[in-house]
PDB file of C-alpha atoms in Angstrom:
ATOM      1  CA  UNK A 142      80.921 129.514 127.237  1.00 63.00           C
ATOM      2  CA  UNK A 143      83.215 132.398 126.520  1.00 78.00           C
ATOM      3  CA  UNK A 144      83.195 135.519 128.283  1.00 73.00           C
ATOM      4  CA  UNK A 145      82.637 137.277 124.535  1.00 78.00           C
ATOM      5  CA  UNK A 146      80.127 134.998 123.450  1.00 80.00           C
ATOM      6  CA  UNK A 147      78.371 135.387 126.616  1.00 80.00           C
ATOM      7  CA  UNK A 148      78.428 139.345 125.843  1.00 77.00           C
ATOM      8  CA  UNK A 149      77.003 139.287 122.607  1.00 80.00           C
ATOM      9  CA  UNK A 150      73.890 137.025 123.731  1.00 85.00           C
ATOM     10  CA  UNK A 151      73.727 139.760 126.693  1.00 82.00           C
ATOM     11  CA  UNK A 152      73.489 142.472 123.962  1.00 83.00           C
ATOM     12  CA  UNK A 153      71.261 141.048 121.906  1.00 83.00           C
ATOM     13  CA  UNK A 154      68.693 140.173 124.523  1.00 78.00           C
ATOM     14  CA  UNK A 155      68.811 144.125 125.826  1.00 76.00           C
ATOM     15  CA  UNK A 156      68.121 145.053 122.673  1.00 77.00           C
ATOM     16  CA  UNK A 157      65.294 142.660 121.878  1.00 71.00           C
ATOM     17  CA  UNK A 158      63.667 143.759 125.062  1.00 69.00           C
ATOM     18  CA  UNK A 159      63.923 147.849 123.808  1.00 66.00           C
ATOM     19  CA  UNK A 160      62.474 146.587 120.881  1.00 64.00           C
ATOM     20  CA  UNK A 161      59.393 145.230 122.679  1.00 61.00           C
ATOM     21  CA  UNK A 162      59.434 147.949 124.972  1.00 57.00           C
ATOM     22  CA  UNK A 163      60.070 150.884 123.136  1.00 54.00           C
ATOM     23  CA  UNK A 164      61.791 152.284 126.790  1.00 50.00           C
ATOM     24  CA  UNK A 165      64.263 152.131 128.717  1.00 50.00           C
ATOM     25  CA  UNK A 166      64.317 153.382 132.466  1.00 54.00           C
ATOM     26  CA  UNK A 167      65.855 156.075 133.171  1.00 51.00           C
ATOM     27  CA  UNK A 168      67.109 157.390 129.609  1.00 51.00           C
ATOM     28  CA  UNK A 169      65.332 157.923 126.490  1.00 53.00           C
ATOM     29  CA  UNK A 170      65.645 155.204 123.600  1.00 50.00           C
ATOM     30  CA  UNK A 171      67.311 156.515 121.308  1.00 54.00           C
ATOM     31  CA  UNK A 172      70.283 157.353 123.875  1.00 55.00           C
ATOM     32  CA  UNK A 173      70.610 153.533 124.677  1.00 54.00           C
ATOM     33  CA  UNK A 174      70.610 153.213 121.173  1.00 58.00           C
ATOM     34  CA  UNK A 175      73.482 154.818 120.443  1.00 56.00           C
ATOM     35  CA  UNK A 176      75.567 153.017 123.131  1.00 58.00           C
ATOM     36  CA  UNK A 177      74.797 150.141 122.043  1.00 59.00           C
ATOM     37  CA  UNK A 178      75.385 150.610 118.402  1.00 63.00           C
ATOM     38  CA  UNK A 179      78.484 151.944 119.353  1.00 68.00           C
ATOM     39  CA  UNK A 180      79.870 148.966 120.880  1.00 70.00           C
ATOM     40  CA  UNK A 181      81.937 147.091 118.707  1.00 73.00           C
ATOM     41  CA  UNK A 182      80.786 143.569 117.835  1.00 74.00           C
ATOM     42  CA  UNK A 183      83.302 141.017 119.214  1.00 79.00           C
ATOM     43  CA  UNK A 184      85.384 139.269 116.357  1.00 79.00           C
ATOM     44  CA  UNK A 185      84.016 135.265 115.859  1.00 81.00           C
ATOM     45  CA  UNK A 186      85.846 132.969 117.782  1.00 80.00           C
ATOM     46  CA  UNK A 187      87.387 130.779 115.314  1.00 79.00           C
ATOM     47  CA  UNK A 188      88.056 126.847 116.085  1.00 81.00           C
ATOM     48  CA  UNK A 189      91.179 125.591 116.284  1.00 83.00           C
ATOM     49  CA  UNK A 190      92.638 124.144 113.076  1.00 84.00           C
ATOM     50  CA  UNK A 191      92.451 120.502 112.284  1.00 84.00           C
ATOM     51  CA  UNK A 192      95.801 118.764 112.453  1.00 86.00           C
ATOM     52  CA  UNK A 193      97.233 117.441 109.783  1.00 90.00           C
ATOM     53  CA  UNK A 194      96.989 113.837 108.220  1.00 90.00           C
ATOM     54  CA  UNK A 195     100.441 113.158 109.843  1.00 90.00           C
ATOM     55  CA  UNK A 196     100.067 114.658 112.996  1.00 90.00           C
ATOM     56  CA  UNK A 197      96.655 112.386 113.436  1.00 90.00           C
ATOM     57  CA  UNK A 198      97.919 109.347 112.200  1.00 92.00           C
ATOM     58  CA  UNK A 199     101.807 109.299 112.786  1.00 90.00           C
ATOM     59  CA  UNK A 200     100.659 106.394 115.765  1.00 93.00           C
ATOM     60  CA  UNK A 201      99.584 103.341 113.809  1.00 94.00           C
ATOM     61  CA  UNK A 202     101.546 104.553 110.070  1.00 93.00           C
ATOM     62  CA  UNK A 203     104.920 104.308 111.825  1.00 95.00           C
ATOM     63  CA  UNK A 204     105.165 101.141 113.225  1.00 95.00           C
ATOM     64  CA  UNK A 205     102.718  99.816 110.390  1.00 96.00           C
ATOM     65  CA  UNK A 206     105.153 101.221 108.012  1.00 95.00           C
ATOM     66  CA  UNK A 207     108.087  99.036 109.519  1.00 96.00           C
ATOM     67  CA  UNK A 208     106.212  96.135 109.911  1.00 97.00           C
ATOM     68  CA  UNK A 209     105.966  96.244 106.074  1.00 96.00           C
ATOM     69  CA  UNK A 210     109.144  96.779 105.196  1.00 97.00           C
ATOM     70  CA  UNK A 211     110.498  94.118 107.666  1.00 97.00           C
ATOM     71  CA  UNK A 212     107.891  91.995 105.492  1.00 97.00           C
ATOM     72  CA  UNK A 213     108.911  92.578 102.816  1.00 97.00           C
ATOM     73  CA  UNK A 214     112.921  92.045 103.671  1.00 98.00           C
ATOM     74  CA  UNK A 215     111.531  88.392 104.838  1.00 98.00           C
ATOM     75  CA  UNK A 216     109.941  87.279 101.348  1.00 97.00           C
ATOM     76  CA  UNK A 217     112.435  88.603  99.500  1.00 97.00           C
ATOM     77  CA  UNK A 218     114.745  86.415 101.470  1.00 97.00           C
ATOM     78  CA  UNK A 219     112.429  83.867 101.636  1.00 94.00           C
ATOM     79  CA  UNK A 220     112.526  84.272  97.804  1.00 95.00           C
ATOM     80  CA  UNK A 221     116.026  84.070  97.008  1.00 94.00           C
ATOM     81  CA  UNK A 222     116.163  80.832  98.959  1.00 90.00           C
ATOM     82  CA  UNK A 223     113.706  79.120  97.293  1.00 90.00           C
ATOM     83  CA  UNK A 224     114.943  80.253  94.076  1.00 91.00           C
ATOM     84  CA  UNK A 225     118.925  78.727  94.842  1.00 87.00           C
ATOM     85  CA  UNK A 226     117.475  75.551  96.281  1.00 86.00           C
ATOM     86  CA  UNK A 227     115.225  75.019  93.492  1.00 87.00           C
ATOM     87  CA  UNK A 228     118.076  75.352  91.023  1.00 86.00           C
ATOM     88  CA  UNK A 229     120.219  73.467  92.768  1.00 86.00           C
ATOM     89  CA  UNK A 230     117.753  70.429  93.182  1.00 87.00           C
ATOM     90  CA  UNK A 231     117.105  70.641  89.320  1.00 85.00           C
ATOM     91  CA  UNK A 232     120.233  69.547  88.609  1.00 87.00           C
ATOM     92  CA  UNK A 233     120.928  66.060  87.337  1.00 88.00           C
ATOM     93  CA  UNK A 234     123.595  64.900  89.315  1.00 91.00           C
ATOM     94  CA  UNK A 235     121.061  65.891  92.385  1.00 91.00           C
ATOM     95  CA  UNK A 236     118.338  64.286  90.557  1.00 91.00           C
ATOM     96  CA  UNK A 237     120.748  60.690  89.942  1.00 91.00           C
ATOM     97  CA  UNK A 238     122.134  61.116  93.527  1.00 91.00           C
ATOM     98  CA  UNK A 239     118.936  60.925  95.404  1.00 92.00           C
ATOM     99  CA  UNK A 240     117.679  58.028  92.692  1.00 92.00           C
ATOM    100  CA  UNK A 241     120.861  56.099  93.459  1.00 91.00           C
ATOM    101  CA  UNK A 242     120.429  56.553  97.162  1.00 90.00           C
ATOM    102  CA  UNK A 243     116.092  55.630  97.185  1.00 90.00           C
ATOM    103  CA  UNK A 244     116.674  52.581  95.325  1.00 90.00           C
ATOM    104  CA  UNK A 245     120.142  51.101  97.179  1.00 91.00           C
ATOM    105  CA  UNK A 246     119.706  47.914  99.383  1.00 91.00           C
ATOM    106  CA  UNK A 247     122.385  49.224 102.107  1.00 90.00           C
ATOM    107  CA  UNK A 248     120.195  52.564 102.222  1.00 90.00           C
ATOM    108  CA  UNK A 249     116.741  51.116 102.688  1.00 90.00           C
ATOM    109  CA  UNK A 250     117.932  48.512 105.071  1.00 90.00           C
ATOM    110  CA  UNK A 251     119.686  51.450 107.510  1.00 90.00           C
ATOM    111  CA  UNK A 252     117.031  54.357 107.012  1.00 90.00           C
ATOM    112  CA  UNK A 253     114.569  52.349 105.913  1.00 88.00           C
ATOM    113  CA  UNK A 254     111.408  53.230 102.953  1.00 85.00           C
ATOM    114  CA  UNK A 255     110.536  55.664 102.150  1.00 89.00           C
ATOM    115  CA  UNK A 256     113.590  57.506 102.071  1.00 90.00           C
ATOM    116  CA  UNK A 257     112.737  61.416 101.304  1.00 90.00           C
ATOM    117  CA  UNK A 258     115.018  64.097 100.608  1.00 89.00           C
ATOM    118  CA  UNK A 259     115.850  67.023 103.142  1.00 88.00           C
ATOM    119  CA  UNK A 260     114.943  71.469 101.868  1.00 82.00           C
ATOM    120  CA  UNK A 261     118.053  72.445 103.014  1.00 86.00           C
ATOM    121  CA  UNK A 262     121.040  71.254 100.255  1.00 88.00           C
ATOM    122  CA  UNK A 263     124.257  72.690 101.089  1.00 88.00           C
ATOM    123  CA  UNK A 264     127.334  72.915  98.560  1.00 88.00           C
ATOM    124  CA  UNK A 265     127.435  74.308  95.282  1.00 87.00           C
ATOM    125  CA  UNK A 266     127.364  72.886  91.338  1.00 88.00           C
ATOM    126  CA  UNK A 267     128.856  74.596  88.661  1.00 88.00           C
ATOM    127  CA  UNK A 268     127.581  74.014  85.163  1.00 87.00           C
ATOM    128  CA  UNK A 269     128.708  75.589  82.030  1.00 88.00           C
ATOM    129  CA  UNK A 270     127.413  73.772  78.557  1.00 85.00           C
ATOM    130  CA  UNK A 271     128.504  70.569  78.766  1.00 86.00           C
ATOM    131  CA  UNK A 272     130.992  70.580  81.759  1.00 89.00           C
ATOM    132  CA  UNK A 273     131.315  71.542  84.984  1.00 91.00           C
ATOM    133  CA  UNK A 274     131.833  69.979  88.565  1.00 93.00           C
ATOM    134  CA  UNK A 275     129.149  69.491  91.558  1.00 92.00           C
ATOM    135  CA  UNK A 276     129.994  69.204  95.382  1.00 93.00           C
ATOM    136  CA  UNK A 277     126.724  68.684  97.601  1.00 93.00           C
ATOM    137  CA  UNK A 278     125.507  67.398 100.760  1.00 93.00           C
ATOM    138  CA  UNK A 279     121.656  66.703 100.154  1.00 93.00           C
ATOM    139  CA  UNK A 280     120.163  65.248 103.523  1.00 94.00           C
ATOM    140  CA  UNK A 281     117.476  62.878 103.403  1.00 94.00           C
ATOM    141  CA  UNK A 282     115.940  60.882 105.935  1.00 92.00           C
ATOM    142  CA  UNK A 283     113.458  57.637 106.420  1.00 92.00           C
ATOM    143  CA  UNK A 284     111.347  55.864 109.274  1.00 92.00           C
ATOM    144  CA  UNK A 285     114.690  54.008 110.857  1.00 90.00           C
ATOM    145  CA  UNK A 286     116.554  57.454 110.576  1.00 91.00           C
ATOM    146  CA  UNK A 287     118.319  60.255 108.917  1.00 93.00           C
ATOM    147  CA  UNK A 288     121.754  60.825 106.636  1.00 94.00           C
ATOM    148  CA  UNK A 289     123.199  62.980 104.133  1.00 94.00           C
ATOM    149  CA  UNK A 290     124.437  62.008 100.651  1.00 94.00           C
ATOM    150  CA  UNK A 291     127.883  63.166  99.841  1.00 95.00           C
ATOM    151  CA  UNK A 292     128.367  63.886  96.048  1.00 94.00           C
ATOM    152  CA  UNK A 293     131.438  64.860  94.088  1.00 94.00           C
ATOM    153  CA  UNK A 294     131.580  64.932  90.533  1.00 93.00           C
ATOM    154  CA  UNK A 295     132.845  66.472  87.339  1.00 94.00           C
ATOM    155  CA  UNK A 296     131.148  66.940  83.742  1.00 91.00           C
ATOM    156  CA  UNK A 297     132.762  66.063  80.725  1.00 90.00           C
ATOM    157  CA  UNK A 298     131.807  65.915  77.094  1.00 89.00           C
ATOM    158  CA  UNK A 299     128.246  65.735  79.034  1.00 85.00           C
ATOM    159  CA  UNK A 300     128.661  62.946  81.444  1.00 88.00           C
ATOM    160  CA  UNK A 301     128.770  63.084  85.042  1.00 89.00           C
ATOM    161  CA  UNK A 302     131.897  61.464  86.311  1.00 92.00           C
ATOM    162  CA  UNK A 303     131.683  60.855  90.099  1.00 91.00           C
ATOM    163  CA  UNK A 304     134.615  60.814  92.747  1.00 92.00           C
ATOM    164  CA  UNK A 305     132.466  60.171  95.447  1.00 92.00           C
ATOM    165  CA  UNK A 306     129.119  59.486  95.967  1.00 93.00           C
ATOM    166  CA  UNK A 307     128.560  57.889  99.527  1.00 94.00           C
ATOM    167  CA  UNK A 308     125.617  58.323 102.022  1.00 92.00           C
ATOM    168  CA  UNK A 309     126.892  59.173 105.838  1.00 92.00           C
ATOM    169  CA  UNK A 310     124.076  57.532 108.796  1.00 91.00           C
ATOM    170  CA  UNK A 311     123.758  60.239 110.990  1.00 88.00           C
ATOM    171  CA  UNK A 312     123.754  58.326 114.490  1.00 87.00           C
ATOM    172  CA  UNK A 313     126.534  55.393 113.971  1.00 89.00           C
ATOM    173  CA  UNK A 314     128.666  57.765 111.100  1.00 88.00           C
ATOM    174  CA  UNK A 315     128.671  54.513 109.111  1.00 92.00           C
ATOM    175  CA  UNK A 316     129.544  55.256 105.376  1.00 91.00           C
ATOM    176  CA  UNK A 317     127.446  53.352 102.421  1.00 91.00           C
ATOM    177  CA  UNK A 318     128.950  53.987  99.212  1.00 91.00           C
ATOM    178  CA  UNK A 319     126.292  54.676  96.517  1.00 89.00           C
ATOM    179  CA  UNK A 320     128.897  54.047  93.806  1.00 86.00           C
ATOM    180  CA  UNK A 321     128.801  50.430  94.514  1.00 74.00           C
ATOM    181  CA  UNK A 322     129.780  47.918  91.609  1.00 52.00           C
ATOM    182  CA  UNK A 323     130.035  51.203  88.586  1.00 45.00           C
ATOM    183  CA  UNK A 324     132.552  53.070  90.624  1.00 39.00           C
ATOM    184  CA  UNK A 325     133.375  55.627  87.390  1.00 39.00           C
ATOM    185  CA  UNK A 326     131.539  56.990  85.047  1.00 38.00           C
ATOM    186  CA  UNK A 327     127.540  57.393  84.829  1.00 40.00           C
ATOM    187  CA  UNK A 328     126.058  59.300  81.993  1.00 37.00           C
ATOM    188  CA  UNK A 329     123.127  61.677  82.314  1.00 38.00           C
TER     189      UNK A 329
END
Protein backbone atom coordinates (compact mmCIF):
# COMPACT_ATOMS: atom_id res chain seq x y z
CA UNK A 1 0.00 0.00 0.00
CA UNK A 2 1.07 3.50 -0.81
CA UNK A 3 2.01 5.98 1.61
CA UNK A 4 -0.98 8.34 -0.10
CA UNK A 5 -3.43 5.76 -0.23
CA UNK A 6 -2.71 4.86 3.22
CA UNK A 7 -3.43 8.74 4.09
CA UNK A 8 -6.62 9.05 2.58
CA UNK A 9 -8.08 5.79 4.40
CA UNK A 10 -6.44 7.57 7.63
CA UNK A 11 -8.59 10.67 6.81
CA UNK A 12 -11.52 9.20 6.12
CA UNK A 13 -11.68 7.02 9.20
CA UNK A 14 -11.00 10.41 11.52
CA UNK A 15 -13.64 11.83 10.00
CA UNK A 16 -16.14 8.99 10.22
CA UNK A 17 -15.35 8.78 13.88
CA UNK A 18 -16.25 12.95 14.33
CA UNK A 19 -19.17 12.06 12.62
CA UNK A 20 -20.23 9.49 15.23
CA UNK A 21 -18.87 11.47 17.86
CA UNK A 22 -19.79 14.82 17.24
CA UNK A 23 -16.19 15.74 19.36
CA UNK A 24 -13.06 15.85 19.22
CA UNK A 25 -10.65 16.13 22.34
CA UNK A 26 -9.20 18.90 22.93
CA UNK A 27 -10.67 21.33 20.11
CA UNK A 28 -14.09 22.06 19.12
CA UNK A 29 -15.56 20.31 15.86
CA UNK A 30 -15.89 22.56 13.71
CA UNK A 31 -12.03 23.57 14.11
CA UNK A 32 -11.01 19.93 13.09
CA UNK A 33 -13.28 20.47 10.45
CA UNK A 34 -11.70 22.96 8.82
CA UNK A 35 -8.25 21.25 8.86
CA UNK A 36 -9.36 18.62 7.47
CA UNK A 37 -11.32 20.09 4.68
CA UNK A 38 -8.46 21.99 4.02
CA UNK A 39 -6.22 19.26 3.21
CA UNK A 40 -5.96 18.63 -0.27
CA UNK A 41 -7.17 15.24 -1.50
CA UNK A 42 -4.20 13.27 -2.94
CA UNK A 43 -4.39 12.93 -6.86
CA UNK A 44 -5.49 8.94 -7.88
CA UNK A 45 -2.70 6.87 -8.43
CA UNK A 46 -3.01 5.87 -11.92
CA UNK A 47 -1.75 2.23 -13.20
CA UNK A 48 0.82 1.92 -15.37
CA UNK A 49 -0.08 1.76 -19.07
CA UNK A 50 -0.51 -1.49 -20.86
CA UNK A 51 2.24 -2.18 -23.36
CA UNK A 52 1.66 -2.36 -26.61
CA UNK A 53 0.69 -5.40 -28.91
CA UNK A 54 4.40 -5.42 -30.04
CA UNK A 55 6.08 -4.89 -27.00
CA UNK A 56 3.94 -8.08 -25.51
CA UNK A 57 4.28 -10.25 -28.26
CA UNK A 58 7.60 -9.31 -30.15
CA UNK A 59 8.87 -13.05 -28.40
CA UNK A 60 6.98 -15.72 -30.29
CA UNK A 61 5.94 -13.14 -33.69
CA UNK A 62 9.64 -12.82 -34.52
CA UNK A 63 10.95 -16.02 -34.82
CA UNK A 64 7.34 -17.28 -35.90
CA UNK A 65 7.53 -14.71 -38.53
CA UNK A 66 10.86 -16.25 -39.98
CA UNK A 67 9.90 -19.58 -39.66
CA UNK A 68 7.19 -18.63 -42.23
CA UNK A 69 8.98 -17.01 -44.54
CA UNK A 70 11.79 -19.68 -44.55
CA UNK A 71 8.54 -21.88 -45.34
CA UNK A 72 7.52 -20.41 -47.65
CA UNK A 73 11.14 -19.96 -49.61
CA UNK A 74 11.09 -24.02 -49.29
CA UNK A 75 7.68 -24.68 -51.27
CA UNK A 76 8.27 -22.29 -53.58
CA UNK A 77 11.44 -24.13 -54.34
CA UNK A 78 9.97 -27.20 -53.78
CA UNK A 79 7.51 -25.88 -56.44
CA UNK A 80 9.64 -24.87 -59.16
CA UNK A 81 11.23 -28.30 -59.03
CA UNK A 82 8.40 -30.20 -59.40
CA UNK A 83 7.15 -28.03 -62.03
CA UNK A 84 10.75 -28.48 -64.39
CA UNK A 85 10.81 -32.19 -63.67
CA UNK A 86 7.32 -32.66 -64.53
CA UNK A 87 7.83 -30.95 -67.87
CA UNK A 88 10.71 -32.50 -68.58
CA UNK A 89 9.32 -36.12 -67.94
CA UNK A 90 6.30 -35.19 -70.25
CA UNK A 91 8.26 -35.14 -73.01
CA UNK A 92 8.18 -37.87 -75.62
CA UNK A 93 11.56 -38.65 -76.20
CA UNK A 94 11.59 -39.19 -72.13
CA UNK A 95 8.45 -41.03 -72.43
CA UNK A 96 10.10 -43.53 -75.61
CA UNK A 97 13.46 -43.59 -73.70
CA UNK A 98 12.29 -45.13 -70.54
CA UNK A 99 9.76 -47.53 -72.80
CA UNK A 100 12.78 -48.59 -74.84
CA UNK A 101 14.85 -49.18 -71.76
CA UNK A 102 11.65 -51.28 -69.52
CA UNK A 103 11.08 -53.50 -72.32
CA UNK A 104 15.00 -54.32 -73.58
CA UNK A 105 16.32 -57.93 -72.92
CA UNK A 106 20.03 -56.59 -72.06
CA UNK A 107 18.24 -54.15 -69.46
CA UNK A 108 16.04 -56.60 -67.61
CA UNK A 109 18.66 -59.24 -67.56
CA UNK A 110 21.39 -56.59 -65.77
CA UNK A 111 18.87 -54.54 -63.49
CA UNK A 112 16.43 -56.85 -63.56
CA UNK A 113 12.05 -56.23 -63.49
CA UNK A 114 10.71 -54.03 -62.66
CA UNK A 115 12.84 -51.43 -63.84
CA UNK A 116 11.44 -47.86 -62.45
CA UNK A 117 12.53 -44.55 -63.32
CA UNK A 118 14.63 -42.20 -60.92
CA UNK A 119 12.82 -38.04 -59.66
CA UNK A 120 15.85 -36.51 -60.32
CA UNK A 121 16.37 -36.10 -64.50
CA UNK A 122 19.25 -34.04 -65.28
CA UNK A 123 19.90 -32.35 -68.83
CA UNK A 124 17.74 -30.24 -70.73
CA UNK A 125 15.20 -30.64 -74.04
CA UNK A 126 14.46 -27.99 -76.22
CA UNK A 127 11.25 -28.06 -78.19
CA UNK A 128 9.95 -25.53 -80.53
CA UNK A 129 6.82 -26.76 -82.92
CA UNK A 130 7.99 -29.47 -84.59
CA UNK A 131 11.82 -29.46 -83.91
CA UNK A 132 14.11 -29.24 -81.43
CA UNK A 133 16.94 -31.40 -79.74
CA UNK A 134 16.91 -33.33 -76.19
CA UNK A 135 20.07 -34.27 -74.05
CA UNK A 136 19.09 -36.22 -70.71
CA UNK A 137 20.32 -38.51 -68.20
CA UNK A 138 17.07 -40.12 -66.61
CA UNK A 139 18.24 -42.70 -63.84
CA UNK A 140 16.29 -45.64 -63.21
CA UNK A 141 16.92 -48.54 -61.22
CA UNK A 142 15.58 -52.38 -60.60
CA UNK A 143 15.97 -55.31 -57.95
CA UNK A 144 19.65 -56.45 -59.47
CA UNK A 145 20.64 -52.65 -59.51
CA UNK A 146 20.71 -49.15 -60.72
CA UNK A 147 21.77 -47.09 -64.18
CA UNK A 148 21.08 -44.08 -66.04
CA UNK A 149 19.80 -43.80 -69.62
CA UNK A 150 21.79 -41.54 -71.82
CA UNK A 151 19.62 -39.83 -74.56
CA UNK A 152 20.59 -37.58 -77.43
CA UNK A 153 18.37 -36.62 -80.04
CA UNK A 154 17.13 -34.07 -82.51
CA UNK A 155 13.47 -33.26 -83.92
CA UNK A 156 12.77 -32.89 -87.36
CA UNK A 157 9.68 -32.44 -89.46
CA UNK A 158 8.28 -34.09 -86.02
CA UNK A 159 10.35 -37.14 -85.56
CA UNK A 160 12.78 -37.83 -83.00
CA UNK A 161 16.07 -38.74 -84.53
CA UNK A 162 18.43 -40.27 -81.91
CA UNK A 163 22.37 -40.10 -81.76
CA UNK A 164 22.56 -41.95 -78.78
CA UNK A 165 20.42 -43.67 -76.68
CA UNK A 166 22.44 -46.17 -74.38
CA UNK A 167 21.82 -47.20 -70.69
CA UNK A 168 25.22 -46.96 -68.40
CA UNK A 169 25.14 -49.99 -65.21
CA UNK A 170 26.16 -48.10 -62.45
CA UNK A 171 28.57 -50.71 -60.64
CA UNK A 172 30.52 -52.51 -63.73
CA UNK A 173 30.09 -49.01 -66.18
CA UNK A 174 29.01 -51.55 -68.81
CA UNK A 175 27.17 -49.72 -71.73
CA UNK A 176 23.78 -51.38 -73.31
CA UNK A 177 22.78 -49.60 -76.27
CA UNK A 178 18.97 -49.08 -76.38
CA UNK A 179 19.20 -48.27 -80.10
CA UNK A 180 19.82 -51.82 -80.86
CA UNK A 181 18.82 -53.18 -84.45
CA UNK A 182 16.82 -49.34 -85.57
CA UNK A 183 19.93 -47.37 -84.91
CA UNK A 184 18.27 -43.99 -86.77
CA UNK A 185 15.27 -42.69 -86.87
CA UNK A 186 12.08 -43.41 -84.51
CA UNK A 187 8.99 -41.40 -84.97
CA UNK A 188 6.83 -40.11 -82.13
Amino acid sequence: MSWAAFCLIATEFVKLRLRQRDWLPGSSRSTYKVAVEQIPPEPPVSPTPRPNWWKRNWKWFVPLGCFSIALLFVVFVGSVVVIVFSAVKSTDVYKDALTRAKSHPAVIEALGSPVTEGFLVSGNTNVNGASGEANLAIPVSGPKGKGTIYVAAKKSLGRWEYSGLVLEIANTHKRIDLLGSSAGAHSQ
